Short mmCIF file of C-alpha atoms and ligand atoms in Angstrom, two decimals:
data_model
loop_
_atom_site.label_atom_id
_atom_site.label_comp_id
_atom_site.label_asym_id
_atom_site.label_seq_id
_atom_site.Cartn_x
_atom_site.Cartn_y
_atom_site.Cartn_z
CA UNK A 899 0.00 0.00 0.00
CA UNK A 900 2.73 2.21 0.87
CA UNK A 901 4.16 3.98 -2.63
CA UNK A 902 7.84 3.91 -2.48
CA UNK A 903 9.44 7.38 -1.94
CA UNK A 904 9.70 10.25 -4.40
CA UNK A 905 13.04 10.69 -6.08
CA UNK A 906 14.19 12.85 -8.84
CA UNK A 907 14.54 11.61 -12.44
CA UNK A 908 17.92 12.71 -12.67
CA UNK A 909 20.85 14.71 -11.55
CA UNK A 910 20.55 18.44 -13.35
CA UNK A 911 16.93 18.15 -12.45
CA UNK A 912 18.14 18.41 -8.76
CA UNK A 913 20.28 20.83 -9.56
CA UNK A 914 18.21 23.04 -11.31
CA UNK A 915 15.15 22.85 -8.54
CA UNK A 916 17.94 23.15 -5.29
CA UNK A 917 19.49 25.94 -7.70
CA UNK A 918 15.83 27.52 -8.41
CA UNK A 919 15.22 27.40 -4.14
CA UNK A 920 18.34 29.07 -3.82
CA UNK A 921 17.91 32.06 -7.01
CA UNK A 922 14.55 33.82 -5.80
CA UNK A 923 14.16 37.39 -4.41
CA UNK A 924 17.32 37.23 -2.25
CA UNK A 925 19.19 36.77 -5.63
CA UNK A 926 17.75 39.80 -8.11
CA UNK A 927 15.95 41.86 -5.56
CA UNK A 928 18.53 41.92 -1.87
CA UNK A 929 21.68 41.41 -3.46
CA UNK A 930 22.26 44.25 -6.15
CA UNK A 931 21.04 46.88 -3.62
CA UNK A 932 23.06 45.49 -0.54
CA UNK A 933 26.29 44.93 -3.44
CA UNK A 934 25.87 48.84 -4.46
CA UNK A 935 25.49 50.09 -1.00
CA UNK A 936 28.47 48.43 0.55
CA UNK A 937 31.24 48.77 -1.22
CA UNK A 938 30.50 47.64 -4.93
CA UNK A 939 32.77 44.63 -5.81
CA UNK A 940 34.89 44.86 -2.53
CA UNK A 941 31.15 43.65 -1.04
CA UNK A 942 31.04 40.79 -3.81
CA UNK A 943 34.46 39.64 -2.67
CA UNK A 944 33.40 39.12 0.78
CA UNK A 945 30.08 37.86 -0.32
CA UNK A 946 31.83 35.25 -2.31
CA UNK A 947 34.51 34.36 0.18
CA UNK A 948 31.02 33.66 2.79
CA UNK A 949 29.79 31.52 0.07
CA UNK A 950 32.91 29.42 -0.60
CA UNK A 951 33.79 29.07 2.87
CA UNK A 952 30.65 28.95 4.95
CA UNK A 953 27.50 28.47 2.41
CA UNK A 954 29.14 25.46 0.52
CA UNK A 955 30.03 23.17 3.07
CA UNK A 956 26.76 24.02 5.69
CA UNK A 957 25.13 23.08 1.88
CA UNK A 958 26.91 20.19 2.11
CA UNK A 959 25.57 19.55 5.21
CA UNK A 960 22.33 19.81 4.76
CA UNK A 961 22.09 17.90 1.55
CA UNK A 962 24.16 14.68 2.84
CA UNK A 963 21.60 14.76 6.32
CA UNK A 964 18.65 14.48 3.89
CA UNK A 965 20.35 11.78 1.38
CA UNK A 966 21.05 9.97 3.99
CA UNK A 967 17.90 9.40 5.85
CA UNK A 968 15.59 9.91 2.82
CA UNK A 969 13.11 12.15 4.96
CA UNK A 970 12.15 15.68 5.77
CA UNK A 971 13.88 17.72 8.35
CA UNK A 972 12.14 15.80 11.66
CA UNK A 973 12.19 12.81 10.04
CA UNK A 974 15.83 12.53 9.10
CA UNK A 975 16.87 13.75 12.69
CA UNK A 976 14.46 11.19 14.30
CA UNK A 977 16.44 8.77 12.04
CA UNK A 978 19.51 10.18 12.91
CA UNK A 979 19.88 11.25 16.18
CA UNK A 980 17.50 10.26 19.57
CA UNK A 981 18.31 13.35 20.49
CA UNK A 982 14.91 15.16 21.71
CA UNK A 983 16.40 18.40 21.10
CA UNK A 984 17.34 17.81 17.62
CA UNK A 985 14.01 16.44 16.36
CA UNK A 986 12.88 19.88 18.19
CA UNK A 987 15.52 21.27 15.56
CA UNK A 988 13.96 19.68 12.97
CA UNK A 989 10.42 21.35 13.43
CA UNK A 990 11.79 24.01 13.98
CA UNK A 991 12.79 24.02 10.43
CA UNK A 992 9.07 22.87 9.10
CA UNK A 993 7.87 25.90 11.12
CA UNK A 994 10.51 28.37 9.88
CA UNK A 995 9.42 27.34 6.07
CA UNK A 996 5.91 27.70 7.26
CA UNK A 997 6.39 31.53 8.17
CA UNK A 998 9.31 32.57 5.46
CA UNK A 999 6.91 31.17 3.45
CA UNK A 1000 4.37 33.71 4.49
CA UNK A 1001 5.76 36.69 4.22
CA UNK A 1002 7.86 35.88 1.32
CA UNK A 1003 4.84 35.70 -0.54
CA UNK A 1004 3.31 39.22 -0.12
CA UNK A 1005 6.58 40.32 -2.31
CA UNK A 1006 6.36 37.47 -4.70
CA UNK A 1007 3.12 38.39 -5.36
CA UNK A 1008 4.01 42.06 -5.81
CA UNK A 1009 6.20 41.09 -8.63
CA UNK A 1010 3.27 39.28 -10.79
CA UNK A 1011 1.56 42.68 -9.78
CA UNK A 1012 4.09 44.89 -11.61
CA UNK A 1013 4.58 42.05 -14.62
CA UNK A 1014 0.37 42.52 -14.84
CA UNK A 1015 1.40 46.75 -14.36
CA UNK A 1016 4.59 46.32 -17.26
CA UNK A 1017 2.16 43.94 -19.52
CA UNK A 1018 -0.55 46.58 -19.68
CA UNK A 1019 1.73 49.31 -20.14
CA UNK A 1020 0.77 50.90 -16.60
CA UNK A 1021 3.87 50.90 -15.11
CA UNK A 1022 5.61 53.11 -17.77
CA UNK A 1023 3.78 55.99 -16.85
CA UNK A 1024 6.10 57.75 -14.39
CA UNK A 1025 8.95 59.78 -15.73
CA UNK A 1026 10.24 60.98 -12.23
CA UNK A 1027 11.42 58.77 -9.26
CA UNK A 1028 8.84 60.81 -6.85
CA UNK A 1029 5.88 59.88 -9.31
CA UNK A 1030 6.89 55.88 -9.39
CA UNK A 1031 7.14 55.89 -5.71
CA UNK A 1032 3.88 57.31 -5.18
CA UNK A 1033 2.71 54.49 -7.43
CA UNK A 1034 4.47 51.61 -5.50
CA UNK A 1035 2.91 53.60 -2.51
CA UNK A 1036 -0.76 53.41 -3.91
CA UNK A 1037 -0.38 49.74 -4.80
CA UNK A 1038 1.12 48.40 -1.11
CA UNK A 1039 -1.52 50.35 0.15
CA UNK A 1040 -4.29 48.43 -0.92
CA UNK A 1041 -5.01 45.77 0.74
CA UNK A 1042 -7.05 44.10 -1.95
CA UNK A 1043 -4.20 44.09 -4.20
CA UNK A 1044 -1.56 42.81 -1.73
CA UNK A 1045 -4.21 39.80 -0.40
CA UNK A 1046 -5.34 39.42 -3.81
CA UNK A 1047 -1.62 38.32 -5.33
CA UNK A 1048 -0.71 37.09 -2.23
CA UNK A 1049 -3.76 34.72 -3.52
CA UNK A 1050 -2.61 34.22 -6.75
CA UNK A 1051 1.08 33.33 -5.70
CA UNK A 1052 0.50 30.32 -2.89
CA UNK A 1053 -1.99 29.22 -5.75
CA UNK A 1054 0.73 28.64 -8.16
CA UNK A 1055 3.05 27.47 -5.66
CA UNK A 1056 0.66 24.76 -4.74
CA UNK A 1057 -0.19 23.99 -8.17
CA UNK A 1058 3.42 22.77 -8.49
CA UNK A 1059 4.43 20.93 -5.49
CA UNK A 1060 0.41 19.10 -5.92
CA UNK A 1061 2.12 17.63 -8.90
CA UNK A 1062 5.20 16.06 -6.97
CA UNK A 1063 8.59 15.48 -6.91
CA UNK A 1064 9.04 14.59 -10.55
CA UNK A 1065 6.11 15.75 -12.50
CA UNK A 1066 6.11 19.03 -10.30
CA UNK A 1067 8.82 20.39 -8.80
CA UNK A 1068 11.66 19.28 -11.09
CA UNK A 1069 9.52 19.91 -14.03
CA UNK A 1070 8.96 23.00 -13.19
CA UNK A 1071 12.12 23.77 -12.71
CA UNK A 1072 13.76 22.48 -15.72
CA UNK A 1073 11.35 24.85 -17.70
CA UNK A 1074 11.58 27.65 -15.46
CA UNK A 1075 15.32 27.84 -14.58
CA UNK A 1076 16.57 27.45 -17.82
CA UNK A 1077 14.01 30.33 -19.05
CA UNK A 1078 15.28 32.99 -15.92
CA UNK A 1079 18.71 32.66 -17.32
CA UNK A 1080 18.20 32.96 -20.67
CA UNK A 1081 15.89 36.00 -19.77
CA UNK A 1082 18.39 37.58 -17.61
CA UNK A 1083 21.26 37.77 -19.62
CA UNK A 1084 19.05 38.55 -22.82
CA UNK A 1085 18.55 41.81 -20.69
CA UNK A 1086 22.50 42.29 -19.31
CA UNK A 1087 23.21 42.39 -22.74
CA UNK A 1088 20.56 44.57 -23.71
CA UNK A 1089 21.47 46.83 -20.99
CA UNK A 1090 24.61 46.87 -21.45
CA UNK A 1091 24.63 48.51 -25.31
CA UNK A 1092 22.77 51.45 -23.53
CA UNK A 1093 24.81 54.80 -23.41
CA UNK A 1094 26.10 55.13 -19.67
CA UNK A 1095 25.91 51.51 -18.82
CA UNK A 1096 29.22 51.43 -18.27
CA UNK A 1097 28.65 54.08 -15.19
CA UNK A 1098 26.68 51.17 -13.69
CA UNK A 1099 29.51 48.61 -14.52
CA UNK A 1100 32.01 50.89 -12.46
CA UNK A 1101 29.75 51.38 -9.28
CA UNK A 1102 28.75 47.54 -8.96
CA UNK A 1103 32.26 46.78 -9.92
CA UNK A 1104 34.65 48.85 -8.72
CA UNK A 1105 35.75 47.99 -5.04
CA UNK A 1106 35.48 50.46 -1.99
CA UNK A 1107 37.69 48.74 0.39
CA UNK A 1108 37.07 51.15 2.95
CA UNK A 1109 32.97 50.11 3.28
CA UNK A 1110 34.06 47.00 4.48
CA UNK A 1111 33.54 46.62 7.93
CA UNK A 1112 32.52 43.81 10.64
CA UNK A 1113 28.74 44.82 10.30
CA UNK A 1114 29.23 44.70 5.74
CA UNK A 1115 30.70 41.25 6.44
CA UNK A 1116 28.61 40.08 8.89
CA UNK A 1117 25.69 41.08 6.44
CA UNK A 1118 27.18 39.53 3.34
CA UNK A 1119 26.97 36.23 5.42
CA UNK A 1120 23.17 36.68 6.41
CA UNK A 1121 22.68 37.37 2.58
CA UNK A 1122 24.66 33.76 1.90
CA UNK A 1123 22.78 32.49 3.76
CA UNK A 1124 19.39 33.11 3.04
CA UNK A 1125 20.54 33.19 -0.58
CA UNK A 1126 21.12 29.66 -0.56
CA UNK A 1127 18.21 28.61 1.56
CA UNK A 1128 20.16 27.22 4.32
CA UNK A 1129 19.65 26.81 7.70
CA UNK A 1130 16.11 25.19 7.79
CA UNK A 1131 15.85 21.69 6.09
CA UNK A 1132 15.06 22.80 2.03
CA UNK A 1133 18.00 21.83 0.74
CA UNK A 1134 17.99 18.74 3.23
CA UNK A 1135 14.27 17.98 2.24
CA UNK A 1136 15.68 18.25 -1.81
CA UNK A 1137 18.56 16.46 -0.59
CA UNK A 1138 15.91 13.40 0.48
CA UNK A 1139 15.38 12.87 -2.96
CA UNK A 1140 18.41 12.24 -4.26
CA UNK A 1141 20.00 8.62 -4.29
CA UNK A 1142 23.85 7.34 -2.85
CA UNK A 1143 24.92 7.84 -6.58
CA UNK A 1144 25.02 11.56 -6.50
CA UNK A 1145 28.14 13.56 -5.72
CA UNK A 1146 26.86 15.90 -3.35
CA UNK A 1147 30.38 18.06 -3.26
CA UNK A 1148 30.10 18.88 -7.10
CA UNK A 1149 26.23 19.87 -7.02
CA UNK A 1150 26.79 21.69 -4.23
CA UNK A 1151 29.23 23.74 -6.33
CA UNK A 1152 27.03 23.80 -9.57
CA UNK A 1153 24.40 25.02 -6.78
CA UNK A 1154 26.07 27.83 -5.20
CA UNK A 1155 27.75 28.97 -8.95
CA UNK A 1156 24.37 29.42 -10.40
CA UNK A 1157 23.01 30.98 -7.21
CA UNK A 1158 25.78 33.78 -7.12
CA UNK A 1159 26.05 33.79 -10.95
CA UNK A 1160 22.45 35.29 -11.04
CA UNK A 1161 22.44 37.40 -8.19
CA UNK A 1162 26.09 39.05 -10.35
CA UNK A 1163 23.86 39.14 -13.60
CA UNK A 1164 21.02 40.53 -11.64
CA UNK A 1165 23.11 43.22 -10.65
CA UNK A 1166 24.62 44.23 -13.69
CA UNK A 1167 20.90 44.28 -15.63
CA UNK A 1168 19.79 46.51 -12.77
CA UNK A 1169 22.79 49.12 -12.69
CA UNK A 1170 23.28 49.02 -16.51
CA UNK A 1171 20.09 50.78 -17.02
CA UNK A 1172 19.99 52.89 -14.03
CA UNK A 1173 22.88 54.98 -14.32
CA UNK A 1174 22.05 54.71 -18.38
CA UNK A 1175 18.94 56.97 -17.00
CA UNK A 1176 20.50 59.01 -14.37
CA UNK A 1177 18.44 57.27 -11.53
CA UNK A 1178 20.06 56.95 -7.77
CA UNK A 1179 21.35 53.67 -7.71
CA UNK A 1180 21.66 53.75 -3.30
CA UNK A 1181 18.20 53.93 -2.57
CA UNK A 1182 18.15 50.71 -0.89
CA UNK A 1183 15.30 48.01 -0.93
CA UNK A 1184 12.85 49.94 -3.25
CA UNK A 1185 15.35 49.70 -5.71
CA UNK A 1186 13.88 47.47 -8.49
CA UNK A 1187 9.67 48.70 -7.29
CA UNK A 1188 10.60 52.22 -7.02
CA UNK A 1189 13.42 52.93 -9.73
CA UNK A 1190 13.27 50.62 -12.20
CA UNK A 1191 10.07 52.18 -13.49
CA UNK A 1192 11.28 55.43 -14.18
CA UNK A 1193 14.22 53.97 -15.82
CA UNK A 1194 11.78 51.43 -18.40
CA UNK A 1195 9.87 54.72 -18.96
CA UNK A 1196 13.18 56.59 -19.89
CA UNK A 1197 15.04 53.80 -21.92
CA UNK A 1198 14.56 52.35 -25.14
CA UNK A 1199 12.23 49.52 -25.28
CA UNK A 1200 11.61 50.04 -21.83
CA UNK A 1201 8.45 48.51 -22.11
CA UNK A 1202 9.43 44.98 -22.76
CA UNK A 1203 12.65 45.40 -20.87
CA UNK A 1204 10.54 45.43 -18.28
CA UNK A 1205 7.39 42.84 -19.30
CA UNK A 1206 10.77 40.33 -19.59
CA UNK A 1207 12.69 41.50 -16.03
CA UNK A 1208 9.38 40.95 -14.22
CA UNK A 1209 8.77 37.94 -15.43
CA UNK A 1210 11.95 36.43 -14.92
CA UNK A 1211 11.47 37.85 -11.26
CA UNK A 1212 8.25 36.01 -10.63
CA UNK A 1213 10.01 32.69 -11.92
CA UNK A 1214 12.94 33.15 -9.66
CA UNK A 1215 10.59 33.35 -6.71
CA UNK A 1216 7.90 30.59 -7.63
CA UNK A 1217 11.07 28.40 -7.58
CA UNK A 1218 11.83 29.63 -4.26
CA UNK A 1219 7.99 29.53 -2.70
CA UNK A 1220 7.68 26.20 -4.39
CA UNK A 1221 10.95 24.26 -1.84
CA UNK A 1222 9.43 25.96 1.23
CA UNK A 1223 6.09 24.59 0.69
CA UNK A 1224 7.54 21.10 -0.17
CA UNK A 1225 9.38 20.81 3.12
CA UNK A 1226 6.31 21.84 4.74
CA UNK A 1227 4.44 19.23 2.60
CA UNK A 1228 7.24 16.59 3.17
CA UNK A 1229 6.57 16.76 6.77
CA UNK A 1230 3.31 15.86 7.16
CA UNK A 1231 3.48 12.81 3.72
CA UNK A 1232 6.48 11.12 5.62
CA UNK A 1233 5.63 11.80 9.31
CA UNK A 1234 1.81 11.87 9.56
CA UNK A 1235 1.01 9.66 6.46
CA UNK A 1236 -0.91 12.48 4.43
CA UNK A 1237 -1.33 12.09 0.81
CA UNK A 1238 0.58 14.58 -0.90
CA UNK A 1239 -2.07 16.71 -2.70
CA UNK A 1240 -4.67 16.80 0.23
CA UNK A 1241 -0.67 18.17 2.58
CA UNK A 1242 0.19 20.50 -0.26
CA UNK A 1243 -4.05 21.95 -0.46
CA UNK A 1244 -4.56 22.24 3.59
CA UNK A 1245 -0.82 23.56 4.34
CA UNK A 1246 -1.01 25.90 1.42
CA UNK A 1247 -4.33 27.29 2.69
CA UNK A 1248 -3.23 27.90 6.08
CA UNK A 1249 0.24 29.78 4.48
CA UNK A 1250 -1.98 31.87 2.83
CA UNK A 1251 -4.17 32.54 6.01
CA UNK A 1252 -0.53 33.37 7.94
CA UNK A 1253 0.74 35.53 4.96
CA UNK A 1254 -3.08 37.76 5.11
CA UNK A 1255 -1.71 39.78 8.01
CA UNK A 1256 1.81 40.10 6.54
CA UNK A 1257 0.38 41.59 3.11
CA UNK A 1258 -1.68 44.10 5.29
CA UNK A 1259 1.28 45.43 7.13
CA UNK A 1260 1.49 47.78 4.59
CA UNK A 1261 -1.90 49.12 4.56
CA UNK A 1262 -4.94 48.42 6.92
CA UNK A 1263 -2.27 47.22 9.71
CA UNK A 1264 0.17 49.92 9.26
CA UNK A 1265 -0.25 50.72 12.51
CA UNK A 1266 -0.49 47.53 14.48
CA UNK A 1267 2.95 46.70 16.09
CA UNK A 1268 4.13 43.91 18.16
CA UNK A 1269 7.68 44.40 19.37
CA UNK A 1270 8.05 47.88 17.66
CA UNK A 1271 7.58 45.64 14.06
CA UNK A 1272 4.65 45.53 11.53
CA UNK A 1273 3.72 41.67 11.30
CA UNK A 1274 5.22 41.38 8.49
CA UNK A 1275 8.80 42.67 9.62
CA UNK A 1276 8.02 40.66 12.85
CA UNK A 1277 7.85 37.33 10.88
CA UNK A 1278 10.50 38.19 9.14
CA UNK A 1279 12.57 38.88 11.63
CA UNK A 1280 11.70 36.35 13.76
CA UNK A 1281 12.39 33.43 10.76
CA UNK A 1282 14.99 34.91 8.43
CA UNK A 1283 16.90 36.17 11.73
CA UNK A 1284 17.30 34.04 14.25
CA UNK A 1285 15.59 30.41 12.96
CA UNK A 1286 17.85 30.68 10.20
CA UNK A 1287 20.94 30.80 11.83
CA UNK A 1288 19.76 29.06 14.46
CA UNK A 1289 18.47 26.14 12.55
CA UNK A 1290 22.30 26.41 10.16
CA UNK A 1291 24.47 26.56 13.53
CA UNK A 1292 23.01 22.88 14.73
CA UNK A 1293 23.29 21.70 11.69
CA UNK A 1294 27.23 21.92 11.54
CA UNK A 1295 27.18 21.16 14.82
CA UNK A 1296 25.66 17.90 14.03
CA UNK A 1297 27.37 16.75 11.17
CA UNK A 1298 30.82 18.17 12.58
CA UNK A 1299 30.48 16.77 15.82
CA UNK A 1300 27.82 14.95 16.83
CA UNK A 1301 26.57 12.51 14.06
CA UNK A 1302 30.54 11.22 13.80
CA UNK A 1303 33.20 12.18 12.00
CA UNK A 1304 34.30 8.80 10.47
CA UNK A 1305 30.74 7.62 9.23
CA UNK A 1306 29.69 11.19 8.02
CA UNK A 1307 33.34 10.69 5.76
CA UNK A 1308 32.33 7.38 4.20
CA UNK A 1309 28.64 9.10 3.48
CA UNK A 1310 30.12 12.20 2.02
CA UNK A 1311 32.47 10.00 0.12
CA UNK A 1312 29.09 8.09 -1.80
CA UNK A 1313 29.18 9.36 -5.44
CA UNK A 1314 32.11 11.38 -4.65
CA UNK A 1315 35.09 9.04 -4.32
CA UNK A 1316 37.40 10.80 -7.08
CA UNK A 1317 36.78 13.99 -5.62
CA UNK A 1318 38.31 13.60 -2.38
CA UNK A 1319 40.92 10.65 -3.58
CA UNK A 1320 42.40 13.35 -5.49
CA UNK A 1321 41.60 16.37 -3.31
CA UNK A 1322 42.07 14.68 -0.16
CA UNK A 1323 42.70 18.38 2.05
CA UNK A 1324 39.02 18.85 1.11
CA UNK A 1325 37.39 16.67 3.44
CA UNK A 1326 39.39 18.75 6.36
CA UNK A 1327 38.74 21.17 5.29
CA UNK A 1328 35.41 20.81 5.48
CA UNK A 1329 35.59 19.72 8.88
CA UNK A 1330 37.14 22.77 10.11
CA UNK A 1331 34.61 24.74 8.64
CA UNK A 1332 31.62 22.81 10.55
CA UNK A 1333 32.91 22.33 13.51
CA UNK A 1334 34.91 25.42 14.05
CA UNK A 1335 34.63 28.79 11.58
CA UNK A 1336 30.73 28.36 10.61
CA UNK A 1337 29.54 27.73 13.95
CA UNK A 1338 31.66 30.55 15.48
CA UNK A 1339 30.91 32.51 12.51
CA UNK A 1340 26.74 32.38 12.49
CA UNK A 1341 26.68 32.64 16.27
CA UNK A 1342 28.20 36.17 15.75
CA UNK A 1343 25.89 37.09 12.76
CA UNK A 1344 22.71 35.83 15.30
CA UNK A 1345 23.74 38.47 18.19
CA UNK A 1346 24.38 41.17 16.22
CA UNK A 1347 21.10 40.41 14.53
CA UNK A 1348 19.47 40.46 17.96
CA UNK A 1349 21.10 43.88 18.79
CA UNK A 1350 23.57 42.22 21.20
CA UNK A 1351 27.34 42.79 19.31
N1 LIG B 592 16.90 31.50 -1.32
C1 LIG B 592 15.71 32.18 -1.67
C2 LIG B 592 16.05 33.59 -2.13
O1 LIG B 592 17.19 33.94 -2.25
C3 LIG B 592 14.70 32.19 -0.57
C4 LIG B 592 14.47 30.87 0.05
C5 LIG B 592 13.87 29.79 -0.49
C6 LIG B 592 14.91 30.46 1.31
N2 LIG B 592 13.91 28.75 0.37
C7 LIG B 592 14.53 29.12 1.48
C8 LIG B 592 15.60 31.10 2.29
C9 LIG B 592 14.86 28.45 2.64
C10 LIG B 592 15.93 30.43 3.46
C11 LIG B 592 15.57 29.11 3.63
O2 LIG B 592 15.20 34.38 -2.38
#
């Protein structure tokens, strides 16, 4: 009666679905605005040294603890560990999907809003930065529109992950992942050929060493981190699906390439046609709502620049919504026996339910704080900031310390055998790194985050 476990049909198509959880809003929305406000490529640098030396191997990690017990986060630590605390771990991941989830939505959703605004030619109507704000002002504020693609978003999440492992999520992403990268350097190129791109080249490129401080680096982590979904079971839960055959090292580096790869192209589409229209490129988060309008109304086939950059925005975060809402879904199919579609339909639901106060933070509860934060900032906070790096810190705890060094080599090893015959500093490397620099490391980011260093 029982249907053998979900796997993937094969080894890009888990690469291209972990790679489309990692590339979402943190890629093409976070990272070219954090990049151009802290130091240009001297901020890249450090970003990339986080990713090399902390995102890779907690990736690692994560992956090999799902491979190995072929569950979702509780259910591999169950099968791990009898360690209470650790299955508490676990769920604490399921929850943390649950709520990033939430949130995460009410700006995916914004992004089908402006491709619907950039479609019907709406959005090319402001010519000054003042006039596109007010826009992006009008449009948070109603609370029809934010609840309404909030809607719309979970609904094509769900749609996906209904279908499964296979015949949804991989699916998916081998049509969608493919399509974001072909979109996104159609438009670097494009923006590139526009007079004064090269002014946008210089400020993403050249390096301010002198912006590089404890608090940049310690933010360049947070952004590796979230950038490639670690610290709360995704990547584990994709990681379930794979068999002993795969070599988790060299996806992990395929992984983390195309994650940073995108958020670099992202970048350069963005700045190319800012400065080529004169815009502010430091104006923080509002960058690509507030900005990029007036720049599409300025530029030369503005209009489909931006149908296309939309677009390949909602893709990059339906890949993203889509592995939080599986390791929700795996939960319940592997520990409570639910049927995938009827996990995916009642989990879903209640997302959307949690996300209806987070897409109202912006209008009707403007005003209703909890801890000084709208809800939305509050759920945010609460998930990106501390069960993140929370959830990551265990995790290389575990694998560096606790599960056992000698099996976790002869696990790591499965698929990978060349790898580390030849490169045989590797695996201590990696075992510095988990049991020493990334713990240290995201305990640091997690009390500055918390307002204590
Ligand atoms: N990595 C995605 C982004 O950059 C967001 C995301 C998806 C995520 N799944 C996650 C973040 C799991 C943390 C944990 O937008």
């Amino acid at each position: 009666m029982n249907k053998p476990r979900e796997q993937w049909g094969s080894k890009i198509g888990f690469i291209l679905a972990a790679a489309g959880s990692a590339v979402g809003l943190g890629n093409i929305w976070r990272f070219p605005y954090l990049a151009g406000q802290n130091g240009g490529a001297a901020f890249i640098f450090v970003y990339i040294i986080c990713v090399i030396a902390i995102g890779i191997p907690v990736l690692i990690a994560e992956i090999l603890i799902g491979r190995t017990a072929q569950k979702n986060p509780v259910g591999s630590f169950k099968m791990l560990t009898t360690s209470k605390f650790y299955h508490g771990i676990g769920g604490m991941g399921v929850v943390a999907g649950f709520i990033i989830l939430s949130f995460y939505s009410v700006v995916a959703g914004w992004t089908i809003g402006y491709l619907y605004e950039a479609i019907t030619g709406s959005l090319l109507n402001y010519e000054v930065a003042a006039e596109a704000s007010n826009h992006f002002f009008v449009l948070t504020h109603d609370p029809v529109w934010n609840v309404a693609l909030l809607i719309v978003f979970m609904f094509l999440t769900m749609g996906i992950v209904y279908f499964g492992v296979q015949k949804g999520i991989e699916l998916g992403s081998k049509i969608m992942m493919p399509l974001l990268f072909v979109l996104l350097v159609g438009l670097m190129i494009y923006g590139l050929t526009l007079e004064g791109a090269f002014k946008g080249l210089d400020y993403l490129f050249n390096p301010d060493w002198s912006k590089i401080n404890s608090d940049v680096i310690l933010a360049a982590l947070g952004q590796a981190f979230f950038s490639m979904s670690l610290g709360m079971g995704a990547m584990l839960t994709y990681g379930s699906y794979l068999t002993k055959k795969d070599n988790i090292p060299a996806s992990s580096v395929w992984i983390a390439f195309l994650d940073t790869s995108v958020a670099i192209i992202a970048g350069i589409c963005i700045f190319s046609v800012v400065f080529a229209t004169g815009q502010s490129p430091d104006v923080g988060p509002s960058l690509i709502f507030r900005t990029l309008p007036v720049v599409f109304a300025k530029m030369p086939g503005g209009h489909y620049f931006a149908i296309f950059f939309f677009f390949a925005l909602s893709l990059a975060a339906l890949t993203s919504t889509v592995s939080l809402l599986e390791v929700v879904t795996a939960y319940f199919v592997d520990e409570k026996g639910w049927k995938r579609k009827n996990a995916v339909v009642v989990f879903g639901t209640l997302v959307t339910l949690l996300g209806i106060p987070s897409a109202l933070s912006f209008n009707a509860l403007e005003n209703f704080k909890i801890l000084g934060k709208t809800f939305f900032d509050l759920t945010e906070f609460i998930s990106s900031n501390l069960m993140l790096p929370i959830g990551g810190f265990f995790i290389a705890i575990f694998v560096g310390w606790l599960w056992g060094f000698d099996k976790v080599k002869e696990l790591v090893k499965e698929g990978s055998e060349k790898l580390f015959d030849r490169l045989p500093w590797l695996m201590d490397f990696w075992k510095i790194i988990l049991r020493f620099v990334a713990p240290v490391l995201i305990i640091i980011v997690l009390l500055s985050s918390i307002g204590i260093l």
